Amino acid sequence: MAQRLLLRRFLTSVISRKPPQGVWASLTSKTLQTPQYNAGGLTGMPSPARTVHTTRVCSTTFNVQDGPDFQDRVVNSETPVVVDFHAQWCGPCKILGPRLEKMVAKQHGKVVMAKVDIDDHTDLAIEYEVSAVPTVLAIKNGDVVDKFVGIKDEDQLEAFLKKLIG
């Protein structure tokens, strides 16, 4: 996960920079263009350079990096936070996680979601009395206002989120 985050940040910084025209002009004309094929072999006409497309990173869901990050982004958040305590080896977590992310995204910023891997952050799991995964907490103004353990269907998740938002 951390490697993907670093790669995403690197690619974002590289793509957002405006390169000097002189440096990239020679690359565009030679390196980035691919030759066209015809029945007689390669022709001298290169095709246009390929375009790289990126998508925006979802801002409603984030992975907790450490204790201070949890304190800053969850406990001190003005926006209500759904905290998903999960594990990589947990089958039900792999079902609930994407379902919960989708439901949080539908709330359009009224609530955000923090994902906590219990194997990486056992101290947080102990502090919040997580004894089984998946465990989902609803935190508002730094206080746990609701909690459930296990898989829920979309209707139950929607009710859980509506209760948190108020």
GROMACS .gro file of N, CA and C in nm:
model
  498
    1MET      N    1   0.081  -0.119   0.000
    1MET     CA    2   0.000   0.000   0.000
    1MET      C    3   0.086   0.126   0.000
    2ALA      N    4   0.190   0.125   0.085
    2ALA     CA    5   0.277   0.242   0.093
    2ALA      C    6   0.350   0.263  -0.039
    3GLN      N    7   0.386   0.153  -0.106
    3GLN     CA    8   0.455   0.165  -0.234
    3GLN      C    9   0.364   0.228  -0.338
    4ARG      N   10   0.236   0.188  -0.339
    4ARG     CA   11   0.141   0.246  -0.434
    4ARG      C   12   0.123   0.395  -0.407
    5LEU      N   13   0.116   0.432  -0.278
    5LEU     CA   14   0.099   0.573  -0.242
    5LEU      C   15   0.220   0.654  -0.289
    6LEU      N   16   0.340   0.602  -0.266
    6LEU     CA   17   0.459   0.673  -0.311
    6LEU      C   18   0.464   0.685  -0.462
    7LEU      N   19   0.429   0.576  -0.532
    7LEU     CA   20   0.427   0.580  -0.678
    7LEU      C   21   0.326   0.682  -0.728
    8ARG      N   22   0.207   0.684  -0.666
    8ARG     CA   23   0.103   0.778  -0.706
    8ARG      C   24   0.150   0.922  -0.686
    9ARG      N   25   0.215   0.950  -0.571
    9ARG     CA   26   0.266   1.085  -0.546
    9ARG      C   27   0.373   1.122  -0.646
   10PHE      N   28   0.464   1.028  -0.676
   10PHE     CA   29   0.570   1.055  -0.772
   10PHE      C   30   0.512   1.087  -0.909
   11LEU      N   31   0.418   1.002  -0.956
   11LEU     CA   32   0.360   1.024  -1.087
   11LEU      C   33   0.284   1.156  -1.094
   12THR      N   34   0.215   1.191  -0.987
   12THR     CA   35   0.142   1.317  -0.983
   12THR      C   36   0.237   1.434  -0.994
   13SER      N   37   0.350   1.427  -0.921
   13SER     CA   38   0.446   1.538  -0.926
   13SER      C   39   0.512   1.547  -1.063
   14VAL      N   40   0.542   1.434  -1.125
   14VAL     CA   41   0.608   1.435  -1.255
   14VAL      C   42   0.513   1.486  -1.363
   15ILE      N   43   0.389   1.440  -1.360
   15ILE     CA   44   0.293   1.478  -1.463
   15ILE      C   45   0.250   1.623  -1.449
   16SER      N   46   0.245   1.674  -1.325
   16SER     CA   47   0.197   1.812  -1.306
   16SER      C   48   0.303   1.915  -1.342
   17ARG      N   49   0.430   1.876  -1.351
   17ARG     CA   50   0.535   1.971  -1.388
   17ARG      C   51   0.529   2.006  -1.535
   18LYS      N   52   0.564   2.130  -1.569
   18LYS     CA   53   0.573   2.174  -1.707
   18LYS      C   54   0.721   2.166  -1.748
   19PRO      N   55   0.758   2.073  -1.836
   19PRO     CA   56   0.898   2.061  -1.876
   19PRO      C   57   0.938   2.173  -1.971
   20PRO      N   58   1.066   2.208  -1.974
   20PRO     CA   59   1.113   2.307  -2.070
   20PRO      C   60   1.091   2.253  -2.211
   21GLN      N   61   1.051   2.338  -2.302
   21GLN     CA   62   1.017   2.296  -2.437
   21GLN      C   63   1.135   2.234  -2.510
   22GLY      N   64   1.254   2.288  -2.494
   22GLY     CA   65   1.369   2.238  -2.566
   22GLY      C   66   1.406   2.096  -2.529
   23VAL      N   67   1.394   2.060  -2.404
   23VAL     CA   68   1.432   1.927  -2.358
   23VAL      C   69   1.337   1.822  -2.413
   24TRP      N   70   1.207   1.848  -2.410
   24TRP     CA   71   1.109   1.747  -2.448
   24TRP      C   72   1.080   1.745  -2.598
   25ALA      N   73   1.116   1.850  -2.667
   25ALA     CA   74   1.086   1.853  -2.809
   25ALA      C   75   1.157   1.741  -2.883
   26SER      N   76   1.285   1.717  -2.850
   26SER     CA   77   1.358   1.611  -2.918
   26SER      C   78   1.305   1.474  -2.877
   27LEU      N   79   1.264   1.458  -2.752
   27LEU     CA   80   1.208   1.330  -2.707
   27LEU      C   81   1.077   1.300  -2.778
   28THR      N   82   0.994   1.401  -2.793
   28THR     CA   83   0.865   1.380  -2.856
   28THR      C   84   0.881   1.338  -3.001
   29SER      N   85   0.975   1.398  -3.068
   29SER     CA   86   0.990   1.366  -3.210
   29SER      C   87   1.055   1.231  -3.234
   30LYS      N   88   1.133   1.179  -3.139
   30LYS     CA   89   1.204   1.053  -3.162
   30LYS      C   90   1.156   0.940  -3.070
   31THR      N   91   1.172   0.958  -2.941
   31THR     CA   92   1.153   0.850  -2.846
   31THR      C   93   1.007   0.812  -2.824
   32LEU      N   94   0.920   0.910  -2.806
   32LEU     CA   95   0.782   0.882  -2.769
   32LEU      C   96   0.693   0.843  -2.887
   33GLN      N   97   0.741   0.861  -3.008
   33GLN     CA   98   0.659   0.828  -3.122
   33GLN      C   99   0.695   0.688  -3.172
   34THR      N  100   0.594   0.614  -3.213
   34THR     CA  101   0.617   0.478  -3.261
   34THR      C  102   0.603   0.475  -3.412
   35PRO      N  103   0.685   0.396  -3.478
   35PRO     CA  104   0.677   0.391  -3.625
   35PRO      C  105   0.551   0.319  -3.671
   36GLN      N  106   0.506   0.354  -3.791
   36GLN     CA  107   0.390   0.290  -3.852
   36GLN      C  108   0.435   0.169  -3.931
   37TYR      N  109   0.353   0.065  -3.932
   37TYR     CA  110   0.384  -0.054  -4.009
   37TYR      C  111   0.300  -0.059  -4.136
   38ASN      N  112   0.357  -0.112  -4.242
   38ASN     CA  113   0.280  -0.138  -4.363
   38ASN      C  114   0.327  -0.272  -4.420
   39ALA      N  115   0.272  -0.314  -4.530
   39ALA     CA  116   0.305  -0.445  -4.586
   39ALA      C  117   0.453  -0.457  -4.623
   40GLY      N  118   0.515  -0.348  -4.661
   40GLY     CA  119   0.655  -0.352  -4.702
   40GLY      C  120   0.752  -0.336  -4.587
   41GLY      N  121   0.706  -0.325  -4.465
   41GLY     CA  122   0.794  -0.307  -4.350
   41GLY      C  123   0.768  -0.174  -4.282
   42LEU      N  124   0.869  -0.120  -4.218
   42LEU     CA  125   0.856   0.007  -4.146
   42LEU      C  126   0.858   0.123  -4.243
   43THR      N  127   0.778   0.224  -4.214
   43THR     CA  128   0.782   0.346  -4.294
   43THR      C  129   0.853   0.453  -4.214
   44GLY      N  130   0.882   0.561  -4.274
   44GLY     CA  131   0.950   0.671  -4.205
   44GLY      C  132   0.855   0.763  -4.131
   45MET      N  133   0.724   0.737  -4.135
   45MET     CA  134   0.625   0.827  -4.075
   45MET      C  135   0.591   0.782  -3.933
   46PRO      N  136   0.634   0.854  -3.830
   46PRO     CA  137   0.597   0.817  -3.693
   46PRO      C  138   0.453   0.861  -3.663
   47SER      N  139   0.390   0.787  -3.575
   47SER     CA  140   0.255   0.825  -3.531
   47SER      C  141   0.266   0.930  -3.422
   48PRO      N  142   0.156   0.997  -3.387
   48PRO     CA  143   0.161   1.096  -3.279
   48PRO      C  144   0.202   1.033  -3.147
   49ALA      N  145   0.260   1.113  -3.057
   49ALA     CA  146   0.303   1.064  -2.926
   49ALA      C  147   0.182   1.015  -2.846
   50ARG      N  148   0.207   0.917  -2.762
   50ARG     CA  149   0.099   0.864  -2.678
   50ARG      C  150   0.074   0.955  -2.559
   51THR      N  151  -0.050   0.960  -2.514
   51THR     CA  152  -0.089   1.044  -2.403
   51THR      C  153  -0.107   0.958  -2.278
   52VAL      N  154  -0.061   1.009  -2.164
   52VAL     CA  155  -0.080   0.940  -2.037
   52VAL      C  156  -0.198   1.004  -1.966
   53HIS      N  157  -0.295   0.922  -1.927
   53HIS     CA  158  -0.412   0.972  -1.855
   53HIS      C  159  -0.405   0.926  -1.710
   54THR      N  160  -0.442   1.013  -1.619
   54THR     CA  161  -0.446   0.977  -1.477
   54THR      C  162  -0.585   1.008  -1.423
   55THR      N  163  -0.617   0.946  -1.310
   55THR     CA  164  -0.744   0.973  -1.243
   55THR      C  165  -0.716   1.040  -1.111
   56ARG      N  166  -0.814   1.113  -1.061
   56ARG     CA  167  -0.800   1.177  -0.931
   56ARG      C  168  -0.801   1.073  -0.822
   57VAL      N  169  -0.722   1.095  -0.719
   57VAL     CA  170  -0.721   1.007  -0.603
   57VAL      C  171  -0.846   1.037  -0.521
   58CYS      N  172  -0.913   0.932  -0.479
   58CYS     CA  173  -1.035   0.949  -0.401
   58CYS      C  174  -1.002   1.018  -0.269
   59SER      N  175  -1.062   1.134  -0.243
   59SER     CA  176  -1.029   1.211  -0.123
   59SER      C  177  -1.117   1.173  -0.005
   60THR      N  178  -1.215   1.086  -0.023
   60THR     CA  179  -1.303   1.050   0.087
   60THR      C  180  -1.251   0.930   0.166
   61THR      N  181  -1.151   0.860   0.115
   61THR     CA  182  -1.096   0.742   0.183
   61THR      C  183  -0.946   0.755   0.192
   62PHE      N  184  -0.890   0.721   0.308
   62PHE     CA  185  -0.745   0.725   0.324
   62PHE      C  186  -0.700   0.615   0.417
   63ASN      N  187  -0.575   0.575   0.403
   63ASN     CA  188  -0.514   0.476   0.491
   63ASN      C  189  -0.441   0.548   0.603
   64VAL      N  190  -0.462   0.505   0.724
   64VAL     CA  191  -0.394   0.563   0.840
   64VAL      C  192  -0.249   0.515   0.838
   65GLN      N  193  -0.155   0.610   0.850
   65GLN     CA  194  -0.013   0.577   0.844
   65GLN      C  195   0.047   0.543   0.980
   66ASP      N  196   0.003   0.613   1.086
   66ASP     CA  197   0.057   0.590   1.220
   66ASP      C  198  -0.035   0.656   1.323
   67GLY      N  199   0.002   0.649   1.450
   67GLY     CA  200  -0.079   0.707   1.558
   67GLY      C  201  -0.105   0.856   1.543
   68PRO      N  202   0.000   0.937   1.522
   68PRO     CA  203  -0.023   1.081   1.505
   68PRO      C  204  -0.111   1.113   1.384
   69ASP      N  205  -0.097   1.035   1.276
   69ASP     CA  206  -0.182   1.054   1.158
   69ASP      C  207  -0.328   1.026   1.194
   70PHE      N  208  -0.353   0.920   1.271
   70PHE     CA  209  -0.488   0.887   1.316
   70PHE      C  210  -0.544   1.000   1.402
   71GLN      N  211  -0.463   1.050   1.493
   71GLN     CA  212  -0.505   1.160   1.581
   71GLN      C  213  -0.542   1.283   1.498
   72ASP      N  214  -0.458   1.315   1.402
   72ASP     CA  215  -0.478   1.435   1.320
   72ASP      C  216  -0.597   1.423   1.226
   73ARG      N  217  -0.607   1.311   1.154
   73ARG     CA  218  -0.706   1.298   1.047
   73ARG      C  219  -0.839   1.238   1.092
   74VAL      N  220  -0.841   1.170   1.206
   74VAL     CA  221  -0.965   1.106   1.252
   74VAL      C  222  -1.018   1.174   1.377
   75VAL      N  223  -0.941   1.172   1.485
   75VAL     CA  224  -0.989   1.226   1.613
   75VAL      C  225  -1.012   1.376   1.605
   76ASN      N  226  -0.923   1.449   1.538
   76ASN     CA  227  -0.936   1.595   1.529
   76ASN      C  228  -1.015   1.642   1.408
   77SER      N  229  -1.076   1.550   1.335
   77SER     CA  230  -1.150   1.586   1.214
   77SER      C  231  -1.282   1.655   1.248
   78GLU      N  232  -1.312   1.760   1.172
   78GLU     CA  233  -1.441   1.827   1.188
   78GLU      C  234  -1.551   1.750   1.115
   79THR      N  235  -1.510   1.671   1.016
   79THR     CA  236  -1.603   1.588   0.940
   79THR      C  237  -1.617   1.453   1.010
   80PRO      N  238  -1.738   1.398   1.018
   80PRO     CA  239  -1.752   1.264   1.076
   80PRO      C  240  -1.667   1.163   0.998
   81VAL      N  241  -1.612   1.065   1.071
   81VAL     CA  242  -1.520   0.968   1.011
   81VAL      C  243  -1.569   0.826   1.040
   82VAL      N  244  -1.570   0.743   0.936
   82VAL     CA  245  -1.595   0.601   0.948
   82VAL      C  246  -1.458   0.535   0.948
   83VAL      N  247  -1.428   0.458   1.053
   83VAL     CA  248  -1.298   0.393   1.064
   83VAL      C  249  -1.316   0.243   1.042
   84ASP      N  250  -1.251   0.191   0.938
   84ASP     CA  251  -1.258   0.049   0.904
   84ASP      C  252  -1.132  -0.020   0.953
   85PHE      N  253  -1.144  -0.097   1.063
   85PHE     CA  254  -1.034  -0.178   1.111
   85PHE      C  255  -1.040  -0.310   1.035
   86HIS      N  256  -0.935  -0.341   0.959
   86HIS     CA  257  -0.935  -0.458   0.873
   86HIS      C  258  -0.798  -0.527   0.876
   87ALA      N  259  -0.788  -0.639   0.804
   87ALA     CA  260  -0.661  -0.709   0.789
   87ALA      C  261  -0.653  -0.766   0.648
   88GLN      N  262  -0.532  -0.778   0.596
   88GLN     CA  263  -0.511  -0.829   0.461
   88GLN      C  264  -0.561  -0.972   0.445
   89TRP      N  265  -0.548  -1.052   0.550
   89TRP     CA  266  -0.584  -1.194   0.544
   89TRP      C  267  -0.731  -1.220   0.569
   90CYS      N  268  -0.809  -1.116   0.598
   90CYS     CA  269  -0.950  -1.131   0.637
   90CYS      C  270  -1.042  -1.130   0.515
   91GLY      N  271  -1.107  -1.242   0.488
   91GLY     CA  272  -1.199  -1.252   0.375
   91GLY      C  273  -1.317  -1.157   0.383
   92PRO      N  274  -1.389  -1.152   0.496
   92PRO     CA  275  -1.501  -1.057   0.507
   92PRO      C  276  -1.459  -0.911   0.491
   93CYS      N  277  -1.336  -0.879   0.532
   93CYS     CA  278  -1.286  -0.742   0.516
   93CYS      C  279  -1.275  -0.704   0.369
   94LYS      N  280  -1.238  -0.802   0.287
   94LYS     CA  281  -1.223  -0.777   0.143
   94LYS      C  282  -1.357  -0.755   0.075
   95ILE      N  283  -1.463  -0.802   0.137
   95ILE     CA  284  -1.598  -0.779   0.085
   95ILE      C  285  -1.652  -0.646   0.136
   96LEU      N  286  -1.637  -0.623   0.266
   96LEU     CA  287  -1.693  -0.502   0.328
   96LEU      C  288  -1.621  -0.375   0.283
   97GLY      N  289  -1.489  -0.379   0.272
   97GLY     CA  290  -1.411  -0.259   0.240
   97GLY      C  291  -1.460  -0.184   0.118
   98PRO      N  292  -1.463  -0.248   0.001
   98PRO     CA  293  -1.510  -0.177  -0.120
   98PRO      C  294  -1.656  -0.133  -0.110
   99ARG      N  295  -1.737  -0.213  -0.046
   99ARG     CA  296  -1.879  -0.178  -0.029
   99ARG      C  297  -1.892  -0.051   0.055
  100LEU      N  298  -1.816  -0.045   0.163
  100LEU     CA  299  -1.819   0.071   0.252
  100LEU      C  300  -1.761   0.194   0.182
  101GLU      N  301  -1.652   0.176   0.108
  101GLU     CA  302  -1.593   0.288   0.034
  101GLU      C  303  -1.694   0.348  -0.064
  102LYS      N  304  -1.766   0.262  -0.134
  102LYS     CA  305  -1.867   0.307  -0.230
  102LYS      C  306  -1.977   0.387  -0.161
  103MET      N  307  -2.022   0.338  -0.046
  103MET     CA  308  -2.129   0.407   0.027
  103MET      C  309  -2.080   0.542   0.082
  104VAL      N  310  -1.956   0.549   0.129
  104VAL     CA  311  -1.900   0.674   0.179
  104VAL      C  312  -1.885   0.774   0.064
  105ALA      N  313  -1.841   0.728  -0.053
  105ALA     CA  314  -1.825   0.816  -0.168
  105ALA      C  315  -1.959   0.877  -0.211
  106LYS      N  316  -2.068   0.804  -0.193
  106LYS     CA  317  -2.201   0.855  -0.227
  106LYS      C  318  -2.245   0.970  -0.138
  107GLN      N  319  -2.179   0.988  -0.023
  107GLN     CA  320  -2.217   1.094   0.071
  107GLN      C  321  -2.156   1.230   0.033
  108HIS      N  322  -2.072   1.232  -0.071
  108HIS     CA  323  -2.017   1.356  -0.128
  108HIS      C  324  -1.951   1.445  -0.023
  109GLY      N  325  -1.862   1.388   0.058
  109GLY     CA  326  -1.783   1.467   0.151
  109GLY      C  327  -1.845   1.493   0.286
  110LYS      N  328  -1.967   1.448   0.309
  110LYS     CA  329  -2.031   1.467   0.440
  110LYS      C  330  -1.967   1.378   0.545
  111VAL      N  331  -1.899   1.273   0.500
  111VAL     CA  332  -1.830   1.178   0.587
  111VAL      C  333  -1.707   1.128   0.512
  112VAL      N  334  -1.599   1.098   0.585
  112VAL     CA  335  -1.480   1.041   0.524
  112VAL      C  336  -1.453   0.905   0.587
  113MET      N  337  -1.366   0.828   0.522
  113MET     CA  338  -1.337   0.693   0.569
  113MET      C  339  -1.189   0.675   0.590
  114ALA      N  340  -1.154   0.624   0.709
  114ALA     CA  341  -1.015   0.591   0.742
  114ALA      C  342  -1.003   0.439   0.748
  115LYS      N  343  -0.898   0.387   0.685
  115LYS     CA  344  -0.875   0.243   0.686
  115LYS      C  345  -0.754   0.216   0.774
  116VAL      N  346  -0.770   0.125   0.871
  116VAL     CA  347  -0.663   0.091   0.964
  116VAL      C  348  -0.636  -0.059   0.955
  117ASP      N  349  -0.517  -0.096   0.914
  117ASP     CA  350  -0.476  -0.236   0.910
  117ASP      C  351  -0.433  -0.276   1.051
  118ILE      N  352  -0.503  -0.371   1.111
  118ILE     CA  353  -0.475  -0.406   1.251
  118ILE      C  354  -0.339  -0.471   1.269
  119ASP      N  355  -0.284  -0.532   1.165
  119ASP     CA  356  -0.152  -0.593   1.175
  119ASP      C  357  -0.042  -0.487   1.179
  120ASP      N  358  -0.065  -0.375   1.114
  120ASP     CA  359   0.031  -0.265   1.113
  120ASP      C  360   0.013  -0.170   1.231
  121HIS      N  361  -0.109  -0.161   1.283
  121HIS     CA  362  -0.141  -0.064   1.389
  121HIS      C  363  -0.214  -0.134   1.505
  122THR      N  364  -0.146  -0.228   1.566
  122THR     CA  365  -0.207  -0.303   1.677
  122THR      C  366  -0.240  -0.212   1.795
  123ASP      N  367  -0.160  -0.108   1.814
  123ASP     CA  368  -0.186  -0.016   1.925
  123ASP      C  369  -0.322   0.052   1.911
  124LEU      N  370  -0.358   0.092   1.789
  124LEU     CA  371  -0.489   0.154   1.767
  124LEU      C  372  -0.601   0.053   1.784
  125ALA      N  373  -0.578  -0.070   1.738
  125ALA     CA  374  -0.680  -0.175   1.753
  125ALA      C  375  -0.705  -0.203   1.902
  126ILE      N  376  -0.601  -0.206   1.981
  126ILE     CA  377  -0.616  -0.230   2.125
  126ILE      C  378  -0.685  -0.111   2.191
  127GLU      N  379  -0.643   0.009   2.156
  127GLU     CA  380  -0.701   0.131   2.215
  127GLU      C  381  -0.852   0.140   2.190
  128TYR      N  382  -0.895   0.098   2.071
  128TYR     CA  383  -1.038   0.105   2.037
  128TYR      C  384  -1.110  -0.028   2.054
  129GLU      N  385  -1.048  -0.119   2.130
  129GLU     CA  386  -1.108  -0.246   2.171
  129GLU      C  387  -1.160  -0.328   2.052
  130VAL      N  388  -1.077  -0.337   1.949
  130VAL     CA  389  -1.111  -0.418   1.833
  130VAL      C  390  -1.070  -0.562   1.863
  131SER      N  391  -1.169  -0.651   1.872
  131SER     CA  392  -1.140  -0.791   1.904
  131SER      C  393  -1.165  -0.883   1.786
  132ALA      N  394  -1.228  -0.832   1.680
  132ALA     CA  395  -1.254  -0.909   1.559
  132ALA      C  396  -1.256  -0.814   1.441
  133VAL      N  397  -1.227  -0.866   1.324
  133VAL     CA  398  -1.232  -0.784   1.203
  133VAL      C  399  -1.331  -0.846   1.105
  134PRO      N  400  -1.398  -0.766   1.026
  134PRO     CA  401  -1.390  -0.620   1.024
  134PRO      C  402  -1.470  -0.556   1.137
  135THR      N  403  -1.412  -0.452   1.194
  135THR     CA  404  -1.482  -0.368   1.292
  135THR      C  405  -1.487  -0.228   1.236
  136VAL      N  406  -1.603  -0.168   1.237
  136VAL     CA  407  -1.621  -0.033   1.183
  136VAL      C  408  -1.672   0.058   1.293
  137LEU      N  409  -1.601   0.169   1.313
  137LEU     CA  410  -1.640   0.269   1.412
  137LEU      C  411  -1.688   0.395   1.343
  138ALA      N  412  -1.784   0.461   1.405
  138ALA     CA  413  -1.828   0.593   1.359
  138ALA      C  414  -1.778   0.693   1.461
  139ILE      N  415  -1.694   0.784   1.418
  139ILE     CA  416  -1.634   0.883   1.509
  139ILE      C  417  -1.677   1.022   1.466
  140LYS      N  418  -1.731   1.095   1.563
  140LYS     CA  419  -1.778   1.231   1.540
  140LYS      C  420  -1.725   1.319   1.653
  141ASN      N  421  -1.659   1.427   1.618
  141ASN     CA  422  -1.599   1.518   1.716
  141ASN      C  423  -1.505   1.445   1.812
  142GLY      N  424  -1.434   1.345   1.761
  142GLY     CA  425  -1.337   1.272   1.842
  142GLY      C  426  -1.393   1.161   1.928
  143ASP      N  427  -1.524   1.143   1.928
  143ASP     CA  428  -1.588   1.040   2.011
  143ASP      C  429  -1.648   0.930   1.924
  144VAL      N  430  -1.638   0.805   1.972
  144VAL     CA  431  -1.701   0.693   1.904
  144VAL      C  432  -1.850   0.700   1.933
  145VAL      N  433  -1.931   0.716   1.828
  145VAL     CA  434  -2.076   0.729   1.846
  145VAL      C  435  -2.152   0.604   1.804
  146ASP      N  436  -2.086   0.517   1.727
  146ASP     CA  437  -2.152   0.393   1.684
  146ASP      C  438  -2.044   0.295   1.640
  147LYS      N  439  -2.082   0.166   1.635
  147LYS     CA  440  -1.984   0.061   1.603
  147LYS      C  441  -2.057  -0.062   1.554
  148PHE      N  442  -1.995  -0.135   1.461
  148PHE     CA  443  -2.046  -0.267   1.426
  148PHE      C  444  -1.930  -0.359   1.390
  149VAL      N  445  -1.952  -0.488   1.403
  149VAL     CA  446  -1.852  -0.590   1.371
  149VAL      C  447  -1.913  -0.684   1.268
  150GLY      N  448  -1.837  -0.714   1.162
  150GLY     CA  449  -1.885  -0.807   1.060
  150GLY      C  450  -1.934  -0.736   0.936
  151ILE      N  451  -1.989  -0.817   0.845
  151ILE     CA  452  -2.037  -0.765   0.716
  151ILE      C  453  -2.180  -0.711   0.730
  152LYS      N  454  -2.206  -0.603   0.661
  152LYS     CA  455  -2.341  -0.546   0.653
  152LYS      C  456  -2.376  -0.528   0.506
  153ASP      N  457  -2.505  -0.533   0.476
  153ASP     CA  458  -2.545  -0.508   0.337
  153ASP      C  459  -2.554  -0.356   0.314
  154GLU      N  460  -2.579  -0.317   0.191
  154GLU     CA  461  -2.577  -0.175   0.157
  154GLU      C  462  -2.684  -0.094   0.230
  155ASP      N  463  -2.801  -0.152   0.252
  155ASP     CA  464  -2.907  -0.080   0.325
  155ASP      C  465  -2.865  -0.053   0.469
  156GLN      N  466  -2.803  -0.152   0.533
  156GLN     CA  467  -2.758  -0.134   0.671
  156GLN      C  468  -2.644  -0.032   0.677
  157LEU      N  469  -2.555  -0.035   0.578
  157LEU     CA  470  -2.446   0.063   0.575
  157LEU      C  471  -2.499   0.204   0.554
  158GLU      N  472  -2.599   0.217   0.468
  158GLU     CA  473  -2.658   0.348   0.444
  158GLU      C  474  -2.723   0.403   0.572
  159ALA      N  475  -2.792   0.318   0.645
  159ALA     CA  476  -2.854   0.360   0.772
  159ALA      C  477  -2.746   0.400   0.873
  160PHE      N  478  -2.638   0.324   0.877
  160PHE     CA  479  -2.524   0.353   0.967
  160PHE      C  480  -2.467   0.490   0.935
  161LEU      N  481  -2.446   0.521   0.807
  161LEU     CA  482  -2.390   0.649   0.766
  161LEU      C  483  -2.488   0.764   0.792
  162LYS      N  484  -2.615   0.743   0.765
  162LYS     CA  485  -2.717   0.848   0.788
  162LYS      C  486  -2.722   0.883   0.937
  163LYS      N  487  -2.711   0.783   1.021
  163LYS     CA  488  -2.712   0.805   1.167
  163LYS      C  489  -2.590   0.888   1.208
  164LEU      N  490  -2.474   0.860   1.147
  164LEU     CA  491  -2.351   0.933   1.178
  164LEU      C  492  -2.358   1.077   1.131
  165ILE      N  493  -2.408   1.097   1.010
  165ILE     CA  494  -2.416   1.232   0.954
  165ILE      C  495  -2.518   1.317   1.030
  166GLY      N  496  -2.625   1.252   1.072
  166GLY     CA  497  -2.726   1.323   1.150
  166GLY      C  498  -2.836   1.374   1.071
   0.00000   0.00000   0.00000
